[in-house]
Coordinates of N, CA and C and ligand atoms in Angstrom, one line a residue:
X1 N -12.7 4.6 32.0 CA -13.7 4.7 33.1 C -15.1 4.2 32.7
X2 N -15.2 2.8 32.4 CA -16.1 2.5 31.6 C -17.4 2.4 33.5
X3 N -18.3 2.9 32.8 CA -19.5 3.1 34.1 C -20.3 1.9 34.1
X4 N -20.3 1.1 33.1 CA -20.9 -0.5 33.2 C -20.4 -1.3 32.0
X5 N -20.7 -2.7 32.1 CA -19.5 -3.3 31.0 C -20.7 -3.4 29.9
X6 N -21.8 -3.6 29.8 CA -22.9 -3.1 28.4 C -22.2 -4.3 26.8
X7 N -22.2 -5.2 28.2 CA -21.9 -6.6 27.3 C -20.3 -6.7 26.9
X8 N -19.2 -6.2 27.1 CA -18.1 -6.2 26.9 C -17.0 -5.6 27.8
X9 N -16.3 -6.4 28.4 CA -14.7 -5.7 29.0 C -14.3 -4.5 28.2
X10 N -14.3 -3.4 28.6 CA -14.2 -2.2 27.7 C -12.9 -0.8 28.3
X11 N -13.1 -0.3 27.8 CA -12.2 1.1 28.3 C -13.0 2.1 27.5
X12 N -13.4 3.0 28.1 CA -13.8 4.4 27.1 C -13.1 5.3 27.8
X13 N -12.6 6.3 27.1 CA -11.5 7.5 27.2 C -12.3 8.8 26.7
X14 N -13.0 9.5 27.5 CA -14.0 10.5 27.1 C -13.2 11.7 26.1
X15 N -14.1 12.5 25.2 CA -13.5 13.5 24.5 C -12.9 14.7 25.1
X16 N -11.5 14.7 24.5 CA -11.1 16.3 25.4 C -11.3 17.4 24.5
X17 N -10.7 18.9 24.9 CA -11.2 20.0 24.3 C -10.5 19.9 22.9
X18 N -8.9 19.5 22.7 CA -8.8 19.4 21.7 C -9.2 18.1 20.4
X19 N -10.3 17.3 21.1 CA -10.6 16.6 20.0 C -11.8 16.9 19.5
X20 N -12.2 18.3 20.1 CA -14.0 18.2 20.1 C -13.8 18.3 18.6
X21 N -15.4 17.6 18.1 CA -15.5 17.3 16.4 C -15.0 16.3 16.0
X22 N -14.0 15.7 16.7 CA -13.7 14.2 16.0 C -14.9 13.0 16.3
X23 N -14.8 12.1 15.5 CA -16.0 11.2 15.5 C -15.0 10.5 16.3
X24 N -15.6 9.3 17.4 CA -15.0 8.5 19.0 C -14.4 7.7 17.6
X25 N -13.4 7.2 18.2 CA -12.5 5.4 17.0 C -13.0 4.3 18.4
X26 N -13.4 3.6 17.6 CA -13.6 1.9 18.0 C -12.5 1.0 17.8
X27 N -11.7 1.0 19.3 CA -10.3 0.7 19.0 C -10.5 -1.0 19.0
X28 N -9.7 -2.0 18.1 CA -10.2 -3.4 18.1 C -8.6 -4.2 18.0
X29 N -8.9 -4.5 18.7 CA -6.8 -5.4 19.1 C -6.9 -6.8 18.4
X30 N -5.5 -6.9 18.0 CA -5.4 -8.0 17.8 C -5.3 -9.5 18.5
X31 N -4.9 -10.3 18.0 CA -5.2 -11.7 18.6 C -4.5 -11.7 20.1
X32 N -4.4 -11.7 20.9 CA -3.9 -11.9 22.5 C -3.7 -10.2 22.9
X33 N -4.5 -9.1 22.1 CA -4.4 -8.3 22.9 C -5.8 -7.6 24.2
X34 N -5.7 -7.1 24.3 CA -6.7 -6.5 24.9 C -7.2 -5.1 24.8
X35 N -8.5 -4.6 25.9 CA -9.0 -3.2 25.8 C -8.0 -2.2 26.0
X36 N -7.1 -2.8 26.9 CA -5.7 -1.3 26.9 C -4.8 -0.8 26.0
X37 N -4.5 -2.5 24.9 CA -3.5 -2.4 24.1 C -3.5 -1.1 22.7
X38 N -4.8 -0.4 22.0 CA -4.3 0.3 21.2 C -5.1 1.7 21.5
X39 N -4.8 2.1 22.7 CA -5.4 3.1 23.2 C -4.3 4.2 23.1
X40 N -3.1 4.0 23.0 CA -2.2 4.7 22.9 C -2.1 5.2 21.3
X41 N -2.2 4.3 20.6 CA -2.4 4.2 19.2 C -3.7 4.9 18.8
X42 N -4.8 4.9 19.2 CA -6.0 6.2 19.3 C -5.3 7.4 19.3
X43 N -4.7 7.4 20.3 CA -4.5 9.0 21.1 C -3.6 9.9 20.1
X44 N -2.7 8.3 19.3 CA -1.7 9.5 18.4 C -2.0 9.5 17.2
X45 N -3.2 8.9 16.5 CA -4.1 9.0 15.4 C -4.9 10.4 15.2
X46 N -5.7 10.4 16.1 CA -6.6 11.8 16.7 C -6.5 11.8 18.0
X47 N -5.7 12.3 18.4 CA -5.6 13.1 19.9 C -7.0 14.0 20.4
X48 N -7.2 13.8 21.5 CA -8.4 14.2 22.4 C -9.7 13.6 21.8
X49 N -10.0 12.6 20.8 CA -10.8 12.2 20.3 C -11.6 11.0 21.8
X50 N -12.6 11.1 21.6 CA -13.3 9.8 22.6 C -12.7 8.5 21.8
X51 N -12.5 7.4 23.0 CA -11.9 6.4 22.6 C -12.9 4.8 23.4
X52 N -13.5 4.1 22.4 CA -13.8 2.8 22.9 C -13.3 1.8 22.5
X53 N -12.8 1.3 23.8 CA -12.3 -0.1 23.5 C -12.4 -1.4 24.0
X54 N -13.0 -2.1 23.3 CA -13.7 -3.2 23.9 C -12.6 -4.5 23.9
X55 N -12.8 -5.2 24.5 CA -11.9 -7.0 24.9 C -12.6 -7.8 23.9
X56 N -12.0 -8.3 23.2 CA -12.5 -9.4 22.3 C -12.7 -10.5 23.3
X57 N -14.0 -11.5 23.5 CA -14.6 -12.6 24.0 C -14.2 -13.7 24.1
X58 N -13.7 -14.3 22.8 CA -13.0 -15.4 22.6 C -11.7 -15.8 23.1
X59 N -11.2 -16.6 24.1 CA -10.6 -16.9 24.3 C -9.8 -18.2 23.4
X60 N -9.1 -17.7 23.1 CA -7.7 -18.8 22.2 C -6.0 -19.6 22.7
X61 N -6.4 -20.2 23.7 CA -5.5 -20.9 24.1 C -5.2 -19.3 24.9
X62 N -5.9 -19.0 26.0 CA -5.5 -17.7 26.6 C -5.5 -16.3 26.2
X63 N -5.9 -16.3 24.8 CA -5.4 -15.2 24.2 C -6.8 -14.7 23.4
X64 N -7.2 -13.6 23.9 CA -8.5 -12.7 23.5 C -8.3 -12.0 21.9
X65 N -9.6 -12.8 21.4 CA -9.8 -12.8 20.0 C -10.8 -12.4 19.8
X66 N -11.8 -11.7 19.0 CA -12.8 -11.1 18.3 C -14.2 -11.8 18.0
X67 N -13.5 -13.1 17.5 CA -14.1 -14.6 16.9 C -13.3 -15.7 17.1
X68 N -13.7 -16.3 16.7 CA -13.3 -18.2 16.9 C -12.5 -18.4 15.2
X69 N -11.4 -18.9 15.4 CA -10.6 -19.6 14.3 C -10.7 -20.8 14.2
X70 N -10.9 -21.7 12.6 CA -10.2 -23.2 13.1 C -9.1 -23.2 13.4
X71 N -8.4 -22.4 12.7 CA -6.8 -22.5 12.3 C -6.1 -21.1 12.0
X72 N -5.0 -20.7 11.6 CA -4.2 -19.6 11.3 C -4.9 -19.3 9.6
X73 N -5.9 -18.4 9.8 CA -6.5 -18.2 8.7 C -8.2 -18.7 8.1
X74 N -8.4 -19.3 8.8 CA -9.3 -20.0 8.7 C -10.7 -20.0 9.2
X75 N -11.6 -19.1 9.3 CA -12.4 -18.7 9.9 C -14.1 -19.2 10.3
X76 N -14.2 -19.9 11.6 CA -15.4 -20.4 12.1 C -16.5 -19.0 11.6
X77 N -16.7 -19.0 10.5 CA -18.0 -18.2 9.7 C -19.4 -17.9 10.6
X78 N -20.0 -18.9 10.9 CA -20.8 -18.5 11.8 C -21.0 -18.0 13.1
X79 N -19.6 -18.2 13.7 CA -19.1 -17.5 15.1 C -18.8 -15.8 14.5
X80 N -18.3 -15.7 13.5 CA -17.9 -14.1 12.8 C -19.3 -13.6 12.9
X81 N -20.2 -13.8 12.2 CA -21.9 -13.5 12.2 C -22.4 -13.2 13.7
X82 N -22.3 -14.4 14.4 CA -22.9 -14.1 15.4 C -22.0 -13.2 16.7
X83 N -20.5 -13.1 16.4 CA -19.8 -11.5 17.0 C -19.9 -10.6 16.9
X84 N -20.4 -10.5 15.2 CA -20.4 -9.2 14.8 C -21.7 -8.5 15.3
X85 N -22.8 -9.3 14.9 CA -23.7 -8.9 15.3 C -23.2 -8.4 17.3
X86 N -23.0 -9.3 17.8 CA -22.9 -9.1 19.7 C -22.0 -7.6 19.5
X87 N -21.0 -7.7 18.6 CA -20.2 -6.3 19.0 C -20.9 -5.1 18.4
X88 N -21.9 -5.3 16.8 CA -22.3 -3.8 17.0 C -23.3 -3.4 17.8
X89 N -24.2 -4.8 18.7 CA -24.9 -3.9 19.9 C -24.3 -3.3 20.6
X90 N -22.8 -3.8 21.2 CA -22.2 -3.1 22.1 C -22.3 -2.2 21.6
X91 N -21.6 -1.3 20.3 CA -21.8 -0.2 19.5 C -22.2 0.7 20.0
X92 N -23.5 0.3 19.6 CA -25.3 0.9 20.0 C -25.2 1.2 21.2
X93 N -25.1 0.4 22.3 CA -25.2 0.5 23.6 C -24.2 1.3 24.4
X94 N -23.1 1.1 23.4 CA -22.0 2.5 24.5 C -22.3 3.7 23.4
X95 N -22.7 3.9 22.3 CA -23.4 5.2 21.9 C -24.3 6.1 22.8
X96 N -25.4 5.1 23.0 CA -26.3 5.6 24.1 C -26.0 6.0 25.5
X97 N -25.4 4.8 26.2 CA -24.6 5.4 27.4 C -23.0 6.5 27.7
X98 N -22.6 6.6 26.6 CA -21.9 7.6 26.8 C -22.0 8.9 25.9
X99 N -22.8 9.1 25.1 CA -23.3 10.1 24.2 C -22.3 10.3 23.0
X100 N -22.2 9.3 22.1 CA -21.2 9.2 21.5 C -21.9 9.2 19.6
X101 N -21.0 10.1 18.7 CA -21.7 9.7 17.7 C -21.1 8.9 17.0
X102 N -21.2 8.4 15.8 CA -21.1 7.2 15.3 C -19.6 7.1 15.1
X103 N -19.0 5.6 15.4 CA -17.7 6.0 15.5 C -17.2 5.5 14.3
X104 N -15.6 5.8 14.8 CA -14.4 5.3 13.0 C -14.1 3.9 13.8
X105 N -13.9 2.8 13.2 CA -13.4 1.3 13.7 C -11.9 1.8 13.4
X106 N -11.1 1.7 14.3 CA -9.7 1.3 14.0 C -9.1 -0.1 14.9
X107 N -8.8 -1.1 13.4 CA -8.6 -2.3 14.0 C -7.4 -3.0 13.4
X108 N -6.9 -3.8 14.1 CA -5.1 -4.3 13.8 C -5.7 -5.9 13.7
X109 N -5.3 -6.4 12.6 CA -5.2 -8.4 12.7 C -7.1 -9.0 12.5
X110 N -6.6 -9.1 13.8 CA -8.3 -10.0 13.9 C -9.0 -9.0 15.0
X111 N -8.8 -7.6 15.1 CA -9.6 -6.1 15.4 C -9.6 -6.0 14.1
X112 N -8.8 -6.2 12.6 CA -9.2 -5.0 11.6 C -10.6 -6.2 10.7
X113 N -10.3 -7.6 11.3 CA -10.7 -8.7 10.5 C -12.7 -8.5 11.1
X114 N -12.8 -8.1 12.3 CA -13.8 -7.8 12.9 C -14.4 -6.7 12.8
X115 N -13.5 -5.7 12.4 CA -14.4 -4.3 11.6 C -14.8 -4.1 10.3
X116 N -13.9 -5.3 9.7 CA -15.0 -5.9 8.2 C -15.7 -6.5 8.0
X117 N -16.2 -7.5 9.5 CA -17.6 -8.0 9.5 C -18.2 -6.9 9.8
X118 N -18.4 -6.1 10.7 CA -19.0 -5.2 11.1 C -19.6 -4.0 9.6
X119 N -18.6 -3.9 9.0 CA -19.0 -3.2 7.6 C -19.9 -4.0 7.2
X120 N -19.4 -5.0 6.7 CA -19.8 -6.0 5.7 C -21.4 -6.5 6.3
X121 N -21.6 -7.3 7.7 CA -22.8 -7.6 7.9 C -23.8 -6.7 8.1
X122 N -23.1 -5.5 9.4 CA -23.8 -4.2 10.0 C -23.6 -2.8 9.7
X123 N -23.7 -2.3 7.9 CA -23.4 -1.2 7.4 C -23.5 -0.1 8.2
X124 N -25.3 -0.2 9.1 CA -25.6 1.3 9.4 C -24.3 1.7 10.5
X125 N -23.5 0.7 11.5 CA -22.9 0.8 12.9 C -21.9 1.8 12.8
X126 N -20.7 1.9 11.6 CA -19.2 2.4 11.3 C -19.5 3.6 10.7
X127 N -19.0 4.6 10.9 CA -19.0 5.7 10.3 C -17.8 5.4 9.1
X128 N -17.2 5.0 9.5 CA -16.0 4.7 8.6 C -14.9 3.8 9.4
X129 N -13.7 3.3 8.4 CA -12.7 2.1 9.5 C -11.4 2.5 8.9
X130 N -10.6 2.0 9.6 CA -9.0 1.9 9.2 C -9.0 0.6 9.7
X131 N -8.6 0.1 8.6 CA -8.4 -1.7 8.5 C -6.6 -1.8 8.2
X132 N -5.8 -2.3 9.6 CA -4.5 -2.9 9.2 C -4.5 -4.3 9.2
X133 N -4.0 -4.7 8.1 CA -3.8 -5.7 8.0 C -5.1 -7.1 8.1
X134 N -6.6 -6.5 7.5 CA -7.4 -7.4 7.1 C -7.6 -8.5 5.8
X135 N -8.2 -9.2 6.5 CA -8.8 -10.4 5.4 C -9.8 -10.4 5.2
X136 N -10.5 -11.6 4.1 CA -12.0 -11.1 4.2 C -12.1 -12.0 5.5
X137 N -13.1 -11.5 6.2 CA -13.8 -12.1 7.5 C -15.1 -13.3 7.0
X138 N -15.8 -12.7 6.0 CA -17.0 -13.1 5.6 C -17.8 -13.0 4.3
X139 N -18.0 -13.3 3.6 CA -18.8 -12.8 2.4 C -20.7 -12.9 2.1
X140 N -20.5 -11.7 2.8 CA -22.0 -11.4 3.2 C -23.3 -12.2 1.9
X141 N -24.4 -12.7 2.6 CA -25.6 -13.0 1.3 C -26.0 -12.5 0.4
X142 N -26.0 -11.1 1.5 CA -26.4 -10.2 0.3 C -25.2 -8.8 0.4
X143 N -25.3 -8.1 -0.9 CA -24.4 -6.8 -0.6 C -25.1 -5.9 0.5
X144 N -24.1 -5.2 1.2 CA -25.1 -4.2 1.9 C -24.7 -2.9 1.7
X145 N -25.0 -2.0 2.0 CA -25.3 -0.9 1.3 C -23.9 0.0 2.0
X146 N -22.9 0.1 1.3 CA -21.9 1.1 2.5 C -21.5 2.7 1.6
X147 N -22.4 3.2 0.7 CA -22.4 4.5 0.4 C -22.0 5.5 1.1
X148 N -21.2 6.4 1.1 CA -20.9 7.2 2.0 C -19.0 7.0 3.6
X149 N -19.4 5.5 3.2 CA -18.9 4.9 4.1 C -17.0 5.1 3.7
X150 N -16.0 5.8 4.2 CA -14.5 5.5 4.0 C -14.1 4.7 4.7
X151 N -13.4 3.6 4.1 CA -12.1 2.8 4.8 C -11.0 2.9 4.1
X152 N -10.1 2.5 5.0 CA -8.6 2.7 4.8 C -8.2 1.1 4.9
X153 N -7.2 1.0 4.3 CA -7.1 -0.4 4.6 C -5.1 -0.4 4.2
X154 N -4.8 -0.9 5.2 CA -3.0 -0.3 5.7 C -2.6 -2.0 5.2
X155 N -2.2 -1.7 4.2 CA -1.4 -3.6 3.7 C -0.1 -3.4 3.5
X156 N 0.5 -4.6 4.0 CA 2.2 -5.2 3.7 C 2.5 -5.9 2.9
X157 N 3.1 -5.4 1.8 CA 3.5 -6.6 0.6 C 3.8 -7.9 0.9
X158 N 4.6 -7.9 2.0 CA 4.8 -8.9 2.4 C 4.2 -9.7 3.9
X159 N 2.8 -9.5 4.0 CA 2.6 -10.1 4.7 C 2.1 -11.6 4.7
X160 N 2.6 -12.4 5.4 CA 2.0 -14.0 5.4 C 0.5 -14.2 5.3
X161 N 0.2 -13.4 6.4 CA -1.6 -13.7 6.8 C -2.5 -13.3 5.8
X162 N -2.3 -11.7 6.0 CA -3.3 -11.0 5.4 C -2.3 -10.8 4.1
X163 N -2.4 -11.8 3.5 CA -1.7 -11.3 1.8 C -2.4 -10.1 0.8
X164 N -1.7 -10.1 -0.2 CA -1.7 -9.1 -1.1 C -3.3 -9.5 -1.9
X165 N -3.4 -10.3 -2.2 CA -4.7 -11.5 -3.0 C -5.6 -11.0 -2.1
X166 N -5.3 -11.6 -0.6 CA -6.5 -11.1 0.4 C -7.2 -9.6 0.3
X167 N -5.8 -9.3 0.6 CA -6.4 -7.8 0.5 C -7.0 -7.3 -0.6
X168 N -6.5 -7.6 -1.8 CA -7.4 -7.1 -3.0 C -8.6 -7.7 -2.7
X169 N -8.9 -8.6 -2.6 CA -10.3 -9.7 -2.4 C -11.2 -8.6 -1.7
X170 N -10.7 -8.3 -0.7 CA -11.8 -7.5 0.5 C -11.9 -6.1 -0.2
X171 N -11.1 -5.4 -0.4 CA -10.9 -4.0 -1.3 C -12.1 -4.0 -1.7
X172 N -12.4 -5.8 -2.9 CA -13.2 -5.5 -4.1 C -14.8 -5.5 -3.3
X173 N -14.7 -6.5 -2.5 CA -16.0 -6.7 -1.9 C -17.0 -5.3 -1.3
X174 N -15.8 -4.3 -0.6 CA -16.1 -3.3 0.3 C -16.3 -2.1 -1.0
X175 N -15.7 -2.0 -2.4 CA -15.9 -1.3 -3.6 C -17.2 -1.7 -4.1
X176 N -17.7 -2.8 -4.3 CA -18.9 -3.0 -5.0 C -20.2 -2.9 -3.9
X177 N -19.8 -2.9 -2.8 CA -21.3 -2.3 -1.5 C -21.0 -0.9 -1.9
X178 N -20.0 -0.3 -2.6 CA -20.5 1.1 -2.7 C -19.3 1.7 -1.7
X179 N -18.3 1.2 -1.0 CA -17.8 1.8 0.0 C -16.4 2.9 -0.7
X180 N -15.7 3.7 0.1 CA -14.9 4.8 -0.6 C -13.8 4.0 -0.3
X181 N -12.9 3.0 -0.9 CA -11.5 2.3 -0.2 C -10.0 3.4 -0.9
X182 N -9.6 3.2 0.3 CA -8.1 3.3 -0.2 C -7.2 2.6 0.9
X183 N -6.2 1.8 -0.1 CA -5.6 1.1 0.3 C -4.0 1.3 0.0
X184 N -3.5 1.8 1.0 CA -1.8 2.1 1.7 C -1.1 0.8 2.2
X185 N 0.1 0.8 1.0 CA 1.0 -0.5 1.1 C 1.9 -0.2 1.6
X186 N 2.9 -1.1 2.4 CA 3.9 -0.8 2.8 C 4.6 -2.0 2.7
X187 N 6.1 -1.8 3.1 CA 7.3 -2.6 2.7 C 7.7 -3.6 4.2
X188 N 6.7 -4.3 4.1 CA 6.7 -4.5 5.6 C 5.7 -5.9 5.6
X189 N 6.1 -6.6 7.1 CA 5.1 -7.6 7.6 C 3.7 -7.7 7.6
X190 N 3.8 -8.7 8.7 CA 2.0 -8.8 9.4 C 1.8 -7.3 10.5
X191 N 3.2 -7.1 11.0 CA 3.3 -6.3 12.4 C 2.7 -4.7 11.8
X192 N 2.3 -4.4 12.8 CA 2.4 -2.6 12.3 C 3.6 -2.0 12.1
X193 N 3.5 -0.5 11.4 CA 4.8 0.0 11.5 C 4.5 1.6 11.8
X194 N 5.7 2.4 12.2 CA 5.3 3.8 11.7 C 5.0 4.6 10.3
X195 N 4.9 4.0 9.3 CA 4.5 4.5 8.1 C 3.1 3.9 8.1
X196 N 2.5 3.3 8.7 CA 1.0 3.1 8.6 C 0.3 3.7 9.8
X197 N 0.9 3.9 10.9 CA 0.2 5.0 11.4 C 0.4 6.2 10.9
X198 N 1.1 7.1 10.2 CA 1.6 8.2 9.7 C 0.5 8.4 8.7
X199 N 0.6 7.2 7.8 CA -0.7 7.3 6.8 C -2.2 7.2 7.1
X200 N -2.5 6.7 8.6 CA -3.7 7.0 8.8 C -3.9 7.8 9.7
X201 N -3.2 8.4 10.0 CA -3.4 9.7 10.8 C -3.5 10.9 9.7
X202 N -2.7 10.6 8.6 CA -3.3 11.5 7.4 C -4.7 11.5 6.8
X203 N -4.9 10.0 7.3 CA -6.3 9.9 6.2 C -7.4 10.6 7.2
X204 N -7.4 10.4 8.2 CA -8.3 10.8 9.4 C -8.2 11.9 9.5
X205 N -7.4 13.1 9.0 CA -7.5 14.0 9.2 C -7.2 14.7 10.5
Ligands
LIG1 C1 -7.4 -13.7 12.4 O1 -7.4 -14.8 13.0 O2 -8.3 -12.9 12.6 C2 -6.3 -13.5 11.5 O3 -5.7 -14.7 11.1 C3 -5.2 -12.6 12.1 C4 -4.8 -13.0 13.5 O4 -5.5 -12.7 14.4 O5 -3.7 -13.6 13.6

């Protein structure tokens, strides 16, 4: 029922009784999905929790993306910078207009690749994230400060994209800003599975 678009194609799913206390998730889809696609995946994370979810901008041969890619892997860096920044105003701006406190990012692909710029460039925005299947997005100038901050970061031994290397890579980066990581592997692809929602619905409490 989004009441104005506040710079992005969106969906918010207001808080019900039994979520009151949960902090809203910033739901962020992967490459050709959209604001509907993990709204369902919200609900069975934390149920009754407030849910925002925005449309990635970029269009990719039809298919709504976060950022701009050269290639499978390969990341137009200064398009990530100047998203991240545009998405955590949105942040800001559906904070204010819908009375929301600071949210958890839960993001799949190039949603989880876009909540680690958002860490990484705009510490204050994330209360904390569940990253499946991220890469690094960027490697910020300077460290920024993410004390206090938990992510989860859901990896596949065997994934192509977001490899094992990657993942350690980003772990290390998001460990020395100071951030709390844990990182849940599984026996599995690029795709999600039910053992990585199971485990972050654990972590989330
Ligand atoms: C990305 O482009 O963000 C990653 O390669 C994952 C993907 O979206 O396929």
């Amino acid at each position: 029922m989004p009441l104005v678009n506040l710079g992005f194609e969106h969906r918010f799913v207001p808080a019900r009784p039994d979520g009151a206390g949960r902090p809203p998730l910033l739901l962020l889809h992967g490459t050709g999905g959209d604001e509907n696609d993990l709204l369902p995946l919200g609900e069975a994370l934390a149920p009754g929790a407030p849910l925002l979810s925005p449309r990635g901008k970029v269009l990719e041969n039809g298919m709504p993306r976060f950022f701009r890619r050269l290639a499978e892997g390969v990341f137009d860096v200064r398009d990530v910078e100047a998203r991240a920044h545009e998405l955590a105003d949105f942040v800001l701006a559906a904070r204010d207009a819908y009375s929301l406190a600071q949210p958890v990012a839960v993001g799949f692909s190039n949603g989880a690749n876009i909540a680690a710029a958002l860490l990484l460039l705009r510490p204050e925005i994330l209360a904390g994230a569940v990253l499946f299947r991220p890469m690094v997005p960027v490697e910020p100038a300077t460290t920024p400060n993410l004390r206090g901050t938990k992510v989860l970061i859901g990896a596949a031994r065997h994934d192509p994209i977001a490899t094992p290397a990657e993942t350690e890579r980003l772990r290390g980066l998001l460990e020395r800003a100071g951030a709390d990581v844990r990182v849940d592997w599984v026996n599995a692809g690029h795709g999600l599975t039910g053992i990585d929602v199971a485990n972050a619905k654990r972590w989330l409490g």
